[in-house]
Short mmCIF file of C-alpha atoms in Angstrom, two decimals:
data_model
loop_
_atom_site.label_atom_id
_atom_site.label_comp_id
_atom_site.label_asym_id
_atom_site.label_seq_id
_atom_site.Cartn_x
_atom_site.Cartn_y
_atom_site.Cartn_z
CA MET A 19 -76.99 -146.40 -54.16
CA ARG A 20 -79.43 -148.20 -56.56
CA PRO A 21 -78.70 -148.01 -60.32
CA THR A 22 -81.86 -146.23 -61.03
CA SER A 23 -81.10 -143.50 -58.49
CA TYR A 24 -77.58 -143.07 -59.90
CA ALA A 25 -78.99 -142.49 -63.38
CA THR A 26 -81.45 -139.88 -61.91
CA CYS A 27 -78.56 -138.14 -60.07
CA ILE A 28 -76.43 -137.96 -63.14
CA ALA A 29 -79.36 -136.39 -65.23
CA ALA A 30 -79.97 -133.91 -62.42
CA LEU A 31 -76.32 -133.04 -62.27
CA CYS A 32 -76.44 -131.83 -65.84
CA LEU A 33 -79.30 -129.50 -64.85
CA LEU A 34 -77.43 -128.26 -61.86
CA ILE A 35 -74.36 -126.98 -63.71
CA PRO A 36 -75.15 -123.48 -65.27
CA ALA A 37 -74.79 -122.99 -68.89
CA SER A 38 -72.02 -120.51 -68.27
CA GLY A 39 -69.79 -123.22 -66.89
CA GLN A 40 -66.44 -123.75 -68.47
CA ALA A 41 -65.90 -126.50 -71.06
CA PRO A 42 -63.21 -129.16 -70.02
CA ALA A 43 -60.88 -127.95 -72.80
CA GLU A 44 -60.96 -124.32 -71.79
CA LYS A 45 -57.50 -123.03 -70.80
CA ALA A 46 -56.99 -122.55 -67.07
CA ALA A 47 -55.79 -118.91 -67.77
CA ASP A 48 -59.39 -118.27 -69.02
CA ASP A 49 -61.07 -119.79 -66.05
CA PRO A 50 -62.34 -117.18 -63.58
CA VAL A 51 -63.24 -119.72 -61.00
CA LYS A 52 -59.47 -120.76 -60.88
CA THR A 53 -58.65 -117.09 -60.25
CA LEU A 54 -61.07 -116.97 -57.32
CA VAL A 55 -59.92 -120.23 -55.85
CA SER A 56 -56.38 -118.77 -55.87
CA ARG A 57 -57.54 -115.80 -53.54
CA LEU A 58 -57.89 -118.41 -50.86
CA ASP A 59 -54.85 -118.36 -48.64
CA LEU A 60 -53.66 -120.77 -45.82
CA GLN A 61 -52.43 -117.93 -43.60
CA ARG A 62 -55.60 -115.86 -43.97
CA TYR A 63 -57.63 -119.08 -43.10
CA LYS A 64 -55.62 -119.64 -40.10
CA THR A 65 -55.80 -116.09 -38.94
CA THR A 66 -59.61 -116.17 -39.18
CA ILE A 67 -59.78 -119.31 -37.09
CA ARG A 68 -57.43 -117.72 -34.52
CA GLY A 69 -59.63 -114.65 -34.39
CA LEU A 70 -62.59 -116.92 -33.49
CA THR A 71 -60.64 -118.62 -30.74
CA LYS A 72 -60.36 -115.32 -28.91
CA PHE A 73 -63.72 -115.96 -27.60
CA GLY A 74 -63.17 -119.37 -26.11
CA ASP A 75 -65.57 -122.17 -27.02
CA ARG A 76 -68.27 -119.66 -27.88
CA ARG A 77 -71.04 -121.65 -26.03
CA GLN A 78 -74.45 -120.43 -26.82
CA GLY A 79 -76.17 -118.21 -24.29
CA THR A 80 -73.01 -116.54 -23.02
CA ASP A 81 -71.22 -113.16 -23.43
CA ARG A 82 -68.43 -114.85 -25.35
CA ASN A 83 -71.02 -116.22 -27.89
CA ARG A 84 -72.38 -112.81 -28.27
CA LYS A 85 -69.12 -111.05 -28.65
CA ALA A 86 -68.06 -113.64 -31.26
CA LEU A 87 -71.30 -112.86 -33.22
CA ASP A 88 -70.59 -109.16 -33.21
CA TRP A 89 -66.94 -109.84 -34.32
CA ILE A 90 -68.12 -112.11 -37.15
CA GLU A 91 -70.52 -109.52 -38.42
CA ALA A 92 -67.92 -106.83 -38.29
CA GLU A 93 -65.44 -109.01 -40.26
CA LEU A 94 -68.18 -109.69 -42.97
CA LYS A 95 -68.82 -106.03 -43.42
CA SER A 96 -65.12 -105.42 -43.67
CA TYR A 97 -64.92 -107.87 -46.63
CA GLY A 98 -67.69 -105.90 -48.47
CA CYS A 99 -70.40 -108.27 -47.64
CA THR A 100 -72.23 -105.38 -46.01
CA ASN A 101 -76.02 -106.40 -46.26
CA THR A 102 -75.87 -108.38 -43.10
CA GLU A 103 -79.01 -109.49 -41.18
CA ARG A 104 -79.66 -111.31 -37.97
CA ILE A 105 -82.07 -114.06 -37.15
CA ARG A 106 -83.60 -113.68 -33.67
CA TYR A 107 -85.25 -116.58 -31.72
CA THR A 108 -85.58 -117.88 -28.19
CA TYR A 109 -83.88 -120.99 -26.88
CA GLU A 110 -85.29 -122.84 -23.83
CA PRO A 111 -83.43 -126.01 -23.03
CA PRO A 112 -85.76 -128.97 -22.94
CA GLU A 113 -86.51 -130.65 -19.53
CA GLY A 114 -83.38 -132.78 -18.82
CA GLY A 115 -82.09 -131.87 -22.23
CA ARG A 116 -78.64 -131.74 -23.74
CA GLY A 117 -76.04 -130.33 -21.50
CA GLY A 118 -72.98 -131.92 -23.10
CA GLY A 119 -72.61 -134.76 -20.73
CA GLY A 120 -69.46 -135.73 -19.05
CA ARG A 121 -66.34 -137.21 -20.57
CA GLY A 122 -67.12 -140.54 -22.05
CA GLY A 123 -65.28 -143.88 -21.59
CA ARG A 124 -63.31 -145.58 -24.33
CA GLY A 125 -66.26 -147.47 -25.71
CA GLY A 126 -66.40 -150.76 -27.59
CA ARG A 127 -63.48 -152.20 -29.49
CA GLY A 128 -63.79 -153.76 -33.01
CA GLY A 129 -66.82 -155.19 -34.81
CA ARG A 130 -69.79 -153.58 -36.47
CA GLY A 131 -72.39 -151.12 -35.05
CA GLY A 132 -75.10 -148.83 -35.98
CA ALA A 133 -74.38 -145.08 -36.23
CA PRO A 134 -76.44 -141.81 -36.74
CA GLY A 135 -77.63 -141.15 -40.28
CA GLY A 136 -77.87 -144.78 -41.43
CA ALA A 137 -74.15 -145.25 -41.25
CA VAL A 138 -72.36 -148.34 -40.03
CA ILE A 139 -69.36 -148.38 -37.63
CA HIS A 140 -66.40 -150.68 -38.39
CA GLY A 141 -63.18 -151.40 -36.55
CA GLU A 142 -61.61 -149.60 -33.48
CA ARG A 143 -63.45 -146.95 -31.53
CA GLY A 144 -62.52 -144.02 -29.37
CA PRO A 145 -64.52 -141.97 -26.86
CA THR A 146 -67.24 -139.72 -28.17
CA ALA A 147 -68.96 -137.97 -25.25
CA ALA A 148 -68.58 -134.20 -24.91
CA ASN A 149 -66.55 -132.72 -22.06
CA ASN A 150 -68.73 -130.57 -19.66
CA ASP A 151 -66.16 -130.28 -16.84
CA PRO A 152 -64.23 -127.00 -16.94
CA ASP A 153 -61.63 -128.42 -14.59
CA LEU A 154 -60.33 -130.78 -17.37
CA GLN A 155 -59.07 -127.70 -19.19
CA PRO A 156 -55.43 -127.29 -17.95
CA ASP A 157 -55.10 -123.68 -19.33
CA ALA A 158 -56.22 -121.26 -16.55
CA ARG A 159 -56.73 -118.50 -19.19
CA LEU A 160 -59.26 -120.69 -20.98
CA ARG A 161 -60.87 -121.81 -17.75
CA GLU A 162 -61.63 -118.23 -16.89
CA LEU A 163 -62.68 -117.31 -20.41
CA ASN A 164 -65.12 -120.19 -20.64
CA ALA A 165 -66.35 -119.88 -17.06
CA GLN A 166 -69.75 -118.13 -17.72
CA PRO A 167 -72.51 -120.80 -18.05
CA SER A 168 -75.18 -120.73 -20.66
CA THR A 169 -78.55 -119.25 -19.73
CA PRO A 170 -81.86 -119.68 -21.57
CA GLY A 171 -83.48 -116.82 -23.58
CA PRO A 172 -82.98 -114.74 -26.64
CA ARG A 173 -80.46 -115.86 -29.25
CA GLU A 174 -79.03 -114.33 -32.56
CA GLU A 175 -77.14 -115.50 -35.54
CA VAL A 176 -75.96 -113.53 -38.68
CA PHE A 177 -75.87 -113.88 -42.44
CA CYS A 178 -74.86 -111.75 -45.38
CA THR A 179 -75.78 -112.06 -49.05
CA LYS A 180 -73.96 -111.65 -52.37
CA ILE A 181 -76.76 -110.54 -54.68
CA GLY A 182 -76.88 -112.21 -58.13
CA ALA A 183 -76.76 -109.98 -61.11
CA LYS A 184 -79.10 -111.99 -63.30
CA HIS A 185 -81.22 -114.04 -60.86
CA PRO A 186 -81.33 -112.30 -57.54
CA GLU A 187 -84.44 -114.32 -56.76
CA GLU A 188 -82.43 -117.64 -56.55
CA MET A 189 -79.64 -118.53 -54.13
CA TYR A 190 -77.27 -121.11 -52.63
CA ILE A 191 -76.87 -121.04 -48.85
CA VAL A 192 -73.36 -121.64 -47.58
CA GLY A 193 -73.31 -122.26 -43.73
CA ALA A 194 -71.37 -123.26 -40.63
CA HIS A 195 -72.12 -122.92 -36.95
CA PHE A 196 -70.07 -120.62 -34.75
CA ASP A 197 -70.97 -121.98 -31.36
CA GLY A 198 -68.95 -124.65 -29.71
CA ILE A 199 -68.71 -126.59 -26.38
CA GLY A 200 -66.05 -128.44 -24.58
CA TYR A 201 -64.17 -125.71 -22.64
CA GLY A 202 -61.51 -125.22 -25.29
CA GLU A 203 -61.24 -122.82 -28.18
CA ALA A 204 -63.67 -124.71 -30.57
CA ALA A 205 -60.90 -124.14 -33.15
CA ASN A 206 -62.06 -127.21 -35.24
CA ASP A 207 -65.67 -127.48 -34.04
CA ASP A 208 -66.57 -125.24 -35.54
CA GLY A 209 -64.04 -122.37 -35.91
CA SER A 210 -62.70 -124.34 -38.99
CA GLY A 211 -66.15 -124.27 -40.66
CA THR A 212 -67.01 -120.57 -39.69
CA ALA A 213 -63.71 -119.43 -40.92
CA LEU A 214 -64.21 -121.35 -44.25
CA VAL A 215 -67.59 -119.53 -44.81
CA MET A 216 -66.09 -116.18 -43.83
CA GLU A 217 -63.29 -116.69 -46.34
CA LEU A 218 -65.72 -117.50 -49.03
CA ALA A 219 -67.78 -114.38 -48.10
CA ARG A 220 -64.47 -112.40 -48.50
CA VAL A 221 -63.55 -113.85 -51.96
CA PHE A 222 -67.07 -113.49 -53.41
CA SER A 223 -67.67 -109.98 -52.02
CA ALA A 224 -64.60 -108.51 -53.89
CA PRO A 225 -65.76 -105.57 -56.06
CA ASP A 226 -64.56 -107.33 -59.26
CA VAL A 227 -66.69 -110.46 -58.73
CA VAL A 228 -70.02 -110.89 -60.37
CA THR A 229 -72.33 -113.90 -59.87
CA ASP A 230 -75.50 -114.65 -61.80
CA ARG A 231 -77.32 -116.12 -58.80
CA SER A 232 -77.21 -115.04 -55.18
CA ILE A 233 -75.11 -116.66 -52.38
CA ARG A 234 -76.06 -116.43 -48.77
CA PHE A 235 -73.28 -116.82 -46.12
CA ALA A 236 -74.90 -117.98 -42.88
CA LEU A 237 -73.28 -118.46 -39.46
CA TRP A 238 -75.62 -120.53 -37.36
CA ASN A 239 -76.05 -120.53 -33.49
CA ASN A 240 -77.08 -123.35 -31.09
CA GLU A 241 -75.91 -126.09 -33.40
CA GLU A 242 -74.60 -127.94 -30.20
CA THR A 243 -77.97 -127.98 -28.57
CA GLY A 244 -79.84 -129.49 -31.43
CA LEU A 245 -79.57 -127.42 -34.62
CA ASN A 246 -81.92 -124.88 -33.02
CA GLY A 247 -80.43 -121.81 -34.99
CA ALA A 248 -80.81 -123.42 -38.41
CA ARG A 249 -84.27 -124.60 -37.54
CA ALA A 250 -85.26 -121.04 -36.67
CA TYR A 251 -84.04 -119.81 -39.86
CA VAL A 252 -86.04 -122.47 -41.81
CA ASP A 253 -89.20 -121.93 -39.69
CA GLN A 254 -89.06 -118.11 -40.09
CA ARG A 255 -88.14 -117.84 -43.85
CA LYS A 256 -88.99 -120.96 -45.71
CA ASP A 257 -92.32 -119.49 -46.90
CA LEU A 258 -90.75 -116.37 -47.97
CA GLN A 259 -88.66 -117.89 -50.70
CA GLY A 260 -88.62 -116.26 -54.23
CA LYS A 261 -91.12 -113.40 -53.19
CA GLU A 262 -90.42 -109.81 -54.41
CA ASP A 263 -90.75 -107.41 -51.60
CA PRO A 264 -91.77 -104.74 -52.19
CA PRO A 265 -93.42 -105.74 -55.50
CA GLY A 266 -91.74 -104.37 -58.54
CA SER A 267 -88.60 -103.53 -56.51
CA GLY A 268 -86.39 -106.26 -57.87
CA LYS A 269 -85.46 -107.17 -54.21
CA TYR A 270 -85.90 -110.70 -52.80
CA PRO A 271 -85.40 -110.85 -48.96
CA GLU A 272 -85.44 -114.63 -49.18
CA PRO A 273 -84.39 -115.87 -52.69
CA LYS A 274 -85.56 -119.35 -53.68
CA TRP A 275 -83.23 -121.98 -52.22
CA LEU A 276 -81.28 -123.91 -54.88
CA GLY A 277 -79.07 -125.77 -52.24
CA MET A 278 -77.77 -125.61 -48.66
CA ILE A 279 -74.11 -126.66 -47.98
CA GLN A 280 -73.12 -126.91 -44.41
CA HIS A 281 -69.39 -126.92 -43.08
CA ASP A 282 -68.66 -128.53 -39.77
CA MET A 283 -65.22 -129.61 -38.44
CA MET A 284 -62.73 -129.46 -41.33
CA LEU A 285 -59.29 -129.96 -39.73
CA PHE A 286 -58.70 -133.55 -38.54
CA ASP A 287 -58.35 -136.73 -40.49
CA HIS A 288 -55.65 -138.77 -38.79
CA GLY A 289 -57.28 -142.17 -39.27
CA MET A 290 -58.92 -144.76 -37.06
CA PRO A 291 -57.82 -145.24 -33.45
CA HIS A 292 -55.22 -147.72 -32.79
CA LYS A 293 -56.00 -150.77 -30.61
CA ASP A 294 -54.55 -149.00 -27.61
CA GLY A 295 -56.92 -146.10 -28.14
CA THR A 296 -54.31 -143.61 -29.46
CA VAL A 297 -54.68 -141.71 -32.70
CA SER A 298 -51.80 -140.69 -35.06
CA GLU A 299 -50.38 -137.31 -34.29
CA HIS A 300 -50.22 -136.32 -37.99
CA GLN A 301 -52.75 -135.79 -40.75
CA ARG A 302 -52.76 -139.04 -42.77
CA PRO A 303 -51.46 -138.96 -46.31
CA GLU A 304 -54.81 -140.34 -47.62
CA ALA A 305 -56.84 -137.66 -45.85
CA ASP A 306 -59.90 -136.35 -47.64
CA VAL A 307 -62.84 -133.98 -47.49
CA ASN A 308 -66.09 -135.94 -46.77
CA ILE A 309 -69.16 -134.61 -48.79
CA GLU A 310 -72.23 -136.11 -47.39
CA PHE A 311 -75.98 -135.98 -48.38
CA GLN A 312 -78.86 -137.91 -46.74
CA SER A 313 -80.26 -140.77 -48.90
CA GLN A 314 -83.44 -140.82 -46.91
CA SER A 315 -84.32 -137.19 -47.39
CA LYS A 316 -87.06 -135.86 -49.86
CA PHE A 317 -84.46 -134.25 -52.02
CA ALA A 318 -81.98 -137.14 -52.00
CA ALA A 319 -81.56 -137.39 -55.88
CA GLN A 320 -81.03 -133.56 -56.16
CA ALA A 321 -78.61 -133.67 -53.08
CA ALA A 322 -76.61 -136.61 -54.62
CA ALA A 323 -76.27 -134.66 -57.74
CA LEU A 324 -75.05 -131.61 -55.95
CA ALA A 325 -72.62 -133.79 -53.99
CA TRP A 326 -71.06 -135.05 -57.18
CA ALA A 327 -70.81 -131.59 -58.51
CA PHE A 328 -68.82 -130.69 -55.41
CA GLN A 329 -66.67 -133.80 -55.91
CA SER A 330 -65.94 -132.74 -59.45
CA ALA A 331 -64.95 -129.18 -58.32
CA ASN A 332 -62.68 -130.76 -55.82
CA GLU A 333 -60.85 -132.61 -58.62
CA LYS A 334 -60.61 -129.50 -60.69
CA TYR A 335 -59.63 -126.82 -57.92
CA ALA A 336 -58.37 -128.49 -54.70
CA THR A 337 -54.53 -128.48 -54.33
CA ASP A 338 -53.80 -131.26 -51.73
CA TYR A 339 -56.69 -133.44 -50.63
CA PRO A 340 -59.34 -135.46 -52.68
CA ALA A 341 -63.11 -135.49 -51.86
CA VAL A 342 -65.32 -138.50 -51.30
CA VAL A 343 -69.11 -138.63 -51.40
CA GLY A 344 -71.24 -140.46 -48.86
CA PRO A 345 -75.06 -140.88 -48.34
CA HIS A 346 -75.34 -140.57 -44.54
CA MET A 347 -75.43 -136.85 -43.70
CA THR A 348 -76.62 -136.40 -40.11
CA ASN A 349 -76.13 -134.27 -36.86
CA THR A 350 -75.49 -130.95 -38.70
CA ASP A 351 -77.27 -127.79 -39.59
CA SER A 352 -78.15 -128.90 -43.08
CA THR A 353 -80.58 -131.47 -41.61
CA PRO A 354 -83.51 -128.95 -41.14
CA PHE A 355 -83.14 -128.14 -44.87
CA MET A 356 -82.82 -131.53 -46.36
CA ASP A 357 -86.59 -132.20 -47.06
CA LEU A 358 -87.08 -128.73 -48.64
CA VAL A 359 -83.99 -128.43 -50.97
CA ALA A 360 -80.77 -130.33 -51.89
CA ALA A 361 -78.55 -130.25 -48.73
CA LEU A 362 -74.94 -131.28 -48.11
CA SER A 363 -72.51 -131.43 -45.27
CA LEU A 364 -68.72 -131.05 -45.69
CA ARG A 365 -66.55 -132.40 -42.81
CA GLU A 366 -63.10 -133.86 -42.10
CA LEU A 367 -64.56 -137.27 -41.52
CA GLU A 368 -67.95 -139.10 -42.09
CA ARG A 369 -70.15 -137.92 -39.13
CA GLY A 370 -71.91 -141.23 -38.36
CA SER A 371 -69.32 -143.96 -38.91
CA GLN A 372 -65.93 -142.14 -38.12
CA ILE A 373 -66.69 -139.05 -35.88
CA GLY A 374 -69.38 -141.19 -34.30
CA ALA A 375 -66.78 -143.81 -33.52
CA GLY A 376 -64.27 -141.41 -32.02
CA TRP A 377 -61.88 -140.89 -34.81
CA ASP A 378 -61.29 -137.19 -33.73
CA PRO A 379 -60.18 -137.16 -30.03
CA THR A 380 -60.47 -133.23 -30.05
CA HIS A 381 -64.25 -133.46 -30.74
CA HIS A 382 -65.92 -131.30 -27.87
CA GLN A 383 -62.77 -131.67 -25.80
CA PRO A 384 -60.47 -129.10 -23.99
CA THR A 385 -57.80 -130.14 -26.65
CA ASP A 386 -59.82 -128.35 -29.34
CA VAL A 387 -57.44 -125.41 -29.37
CA PHE A 388 -55.60 -123.68 -32.23
CA SER A 389 -52.15 -124.77 -31.10
CA HIS A 390 -53.17 -128.46 -31.21
CA PHE A 391 -53.43 -128.44 -35.03
CA SER A 392 -50.61 -128.41 -37.62
CA ASP A 393 -50.45 -126.81 -41.10
CA GLY A 394 -51.35 -130.22 -42.55
CA ASP A 395 -54.57 -130.06 -40.63
CA PHE A 396 -55.33 -126.43 -41.50
CA ARG A 397 -54.57 -127.34 -45.21
CA LEU A 398 -57.43 -129.96 -45.08
CA GLY A 399 -59.81 -127.15 -44.14
CA LEU A 400 -58.44 -124.85 -46.92
CA ASN A 401 -59.01 -127.72 -49.50
CA ALA A 402 -62.57 -127.97 -48.30
CA ALA A 403 -62.86 -124.17 -48.88
CA GLN A 404 -61.34 -124.59 -52.40
CA THR A 405 -63.82 -127.36 -53.11
CA THR A 406 -66.89 -125.28 -52.03
CA LEU A 407 -65.71 -122.09 -53.66
CA GLY A 408 -65.09 -123.97 -57.00
CA ALA A 409 -68.49 -125.57 -56.91
CA ILE A 410 -70.44 -122.52 -55.90
CA ALA A 411 -68.63 -120.25 -58.35
CA GLN A 412 -69.59 -122.57 -61.15
CA LEU A 413 -73.17 -123.15 -59.91
CA THR A 414 -73.82 -119.33 -59.61
CA GLY A 415 -72.07 -118.43 -62.78
CA ALA A 416 -69.25 -116.37 -61.09
CA LYS A 417 -67.27 -114.02 -63.36
CA LEU A 418 -64.59 -111.26 -63.08
CA LYS A 419 -65.34 -107.80 -64.34
#
């Protein structure tokens, strides 16, 4: 990043932190954000992921996708996030469009290469193509569960909103996508991100939690076909921002967007593939949460400032893994928002240079099942949840009654 841009981001960061934020010297016991973060729990996070895996890979346009959506909405309501709404749209696959493709080859070894989002690939690479062959799934139960093919037509996705007490007309959007592909359980992509958003909805929806600004918890559909669900939301609601409806009611169906934060694949940071193509079986000790913005977006300076606010929250509230900031956000549901508002993506790895180089061998594969991951993996996702909860709680002025 250019020095002038860095200075701009630091200045913007000061504006993003609400006046109600804690001073550094304030005792941890007096910090309501720390209390909220402590309400996140590894076992609850794992249980939510496992609940999502009951619906297989949740491929869009299938009964298993629709059943998963109903389950998610029921869970949100059970947490107290009762004002749920659905976005409805129609998906028609493009002529010869994305079908997932077959299983890819090993790919190139060593050297540099271009990657999505402006990133650059270094070092060893693994396969990256999505599996679209059900026969590669060795589990007969999952083959049957995932057997129904996708069909074009109507689609739905759900969100719920925590209404701000002082500024209901402004909000942060916290999102993930609940659909998957690959004929596994989509435990990581994107059960891990969906569960993270659901767990944040649970914590913020507790009756003793008050926020100054609103928070919307959104679970997108059709991410795997080209971000269609997030694009439908933007198309339908961007022009409704900040409008009181009905006038004088104090109600804002679409509060003004202050930031959009996406969560996509949160579990697997085992390092670069070895020269023989294998990847370590264990979470690497230096694993981290990747916070990415897009340096070429119209809101790049604001997004960079928001990213550094998240990194700061990670340092203050995450228990195990650090966070790093990068400028190459790509291939995720924050993309449709990035020219309209500050937008971020949190992942297990950099999307372009690392996932794009095959660093996660479960990506869109039959091996993306709950049993494949260890507590070290799930803990990385929990640390991402701690990071986002800490940042959003500060930015929205969260307090305890």
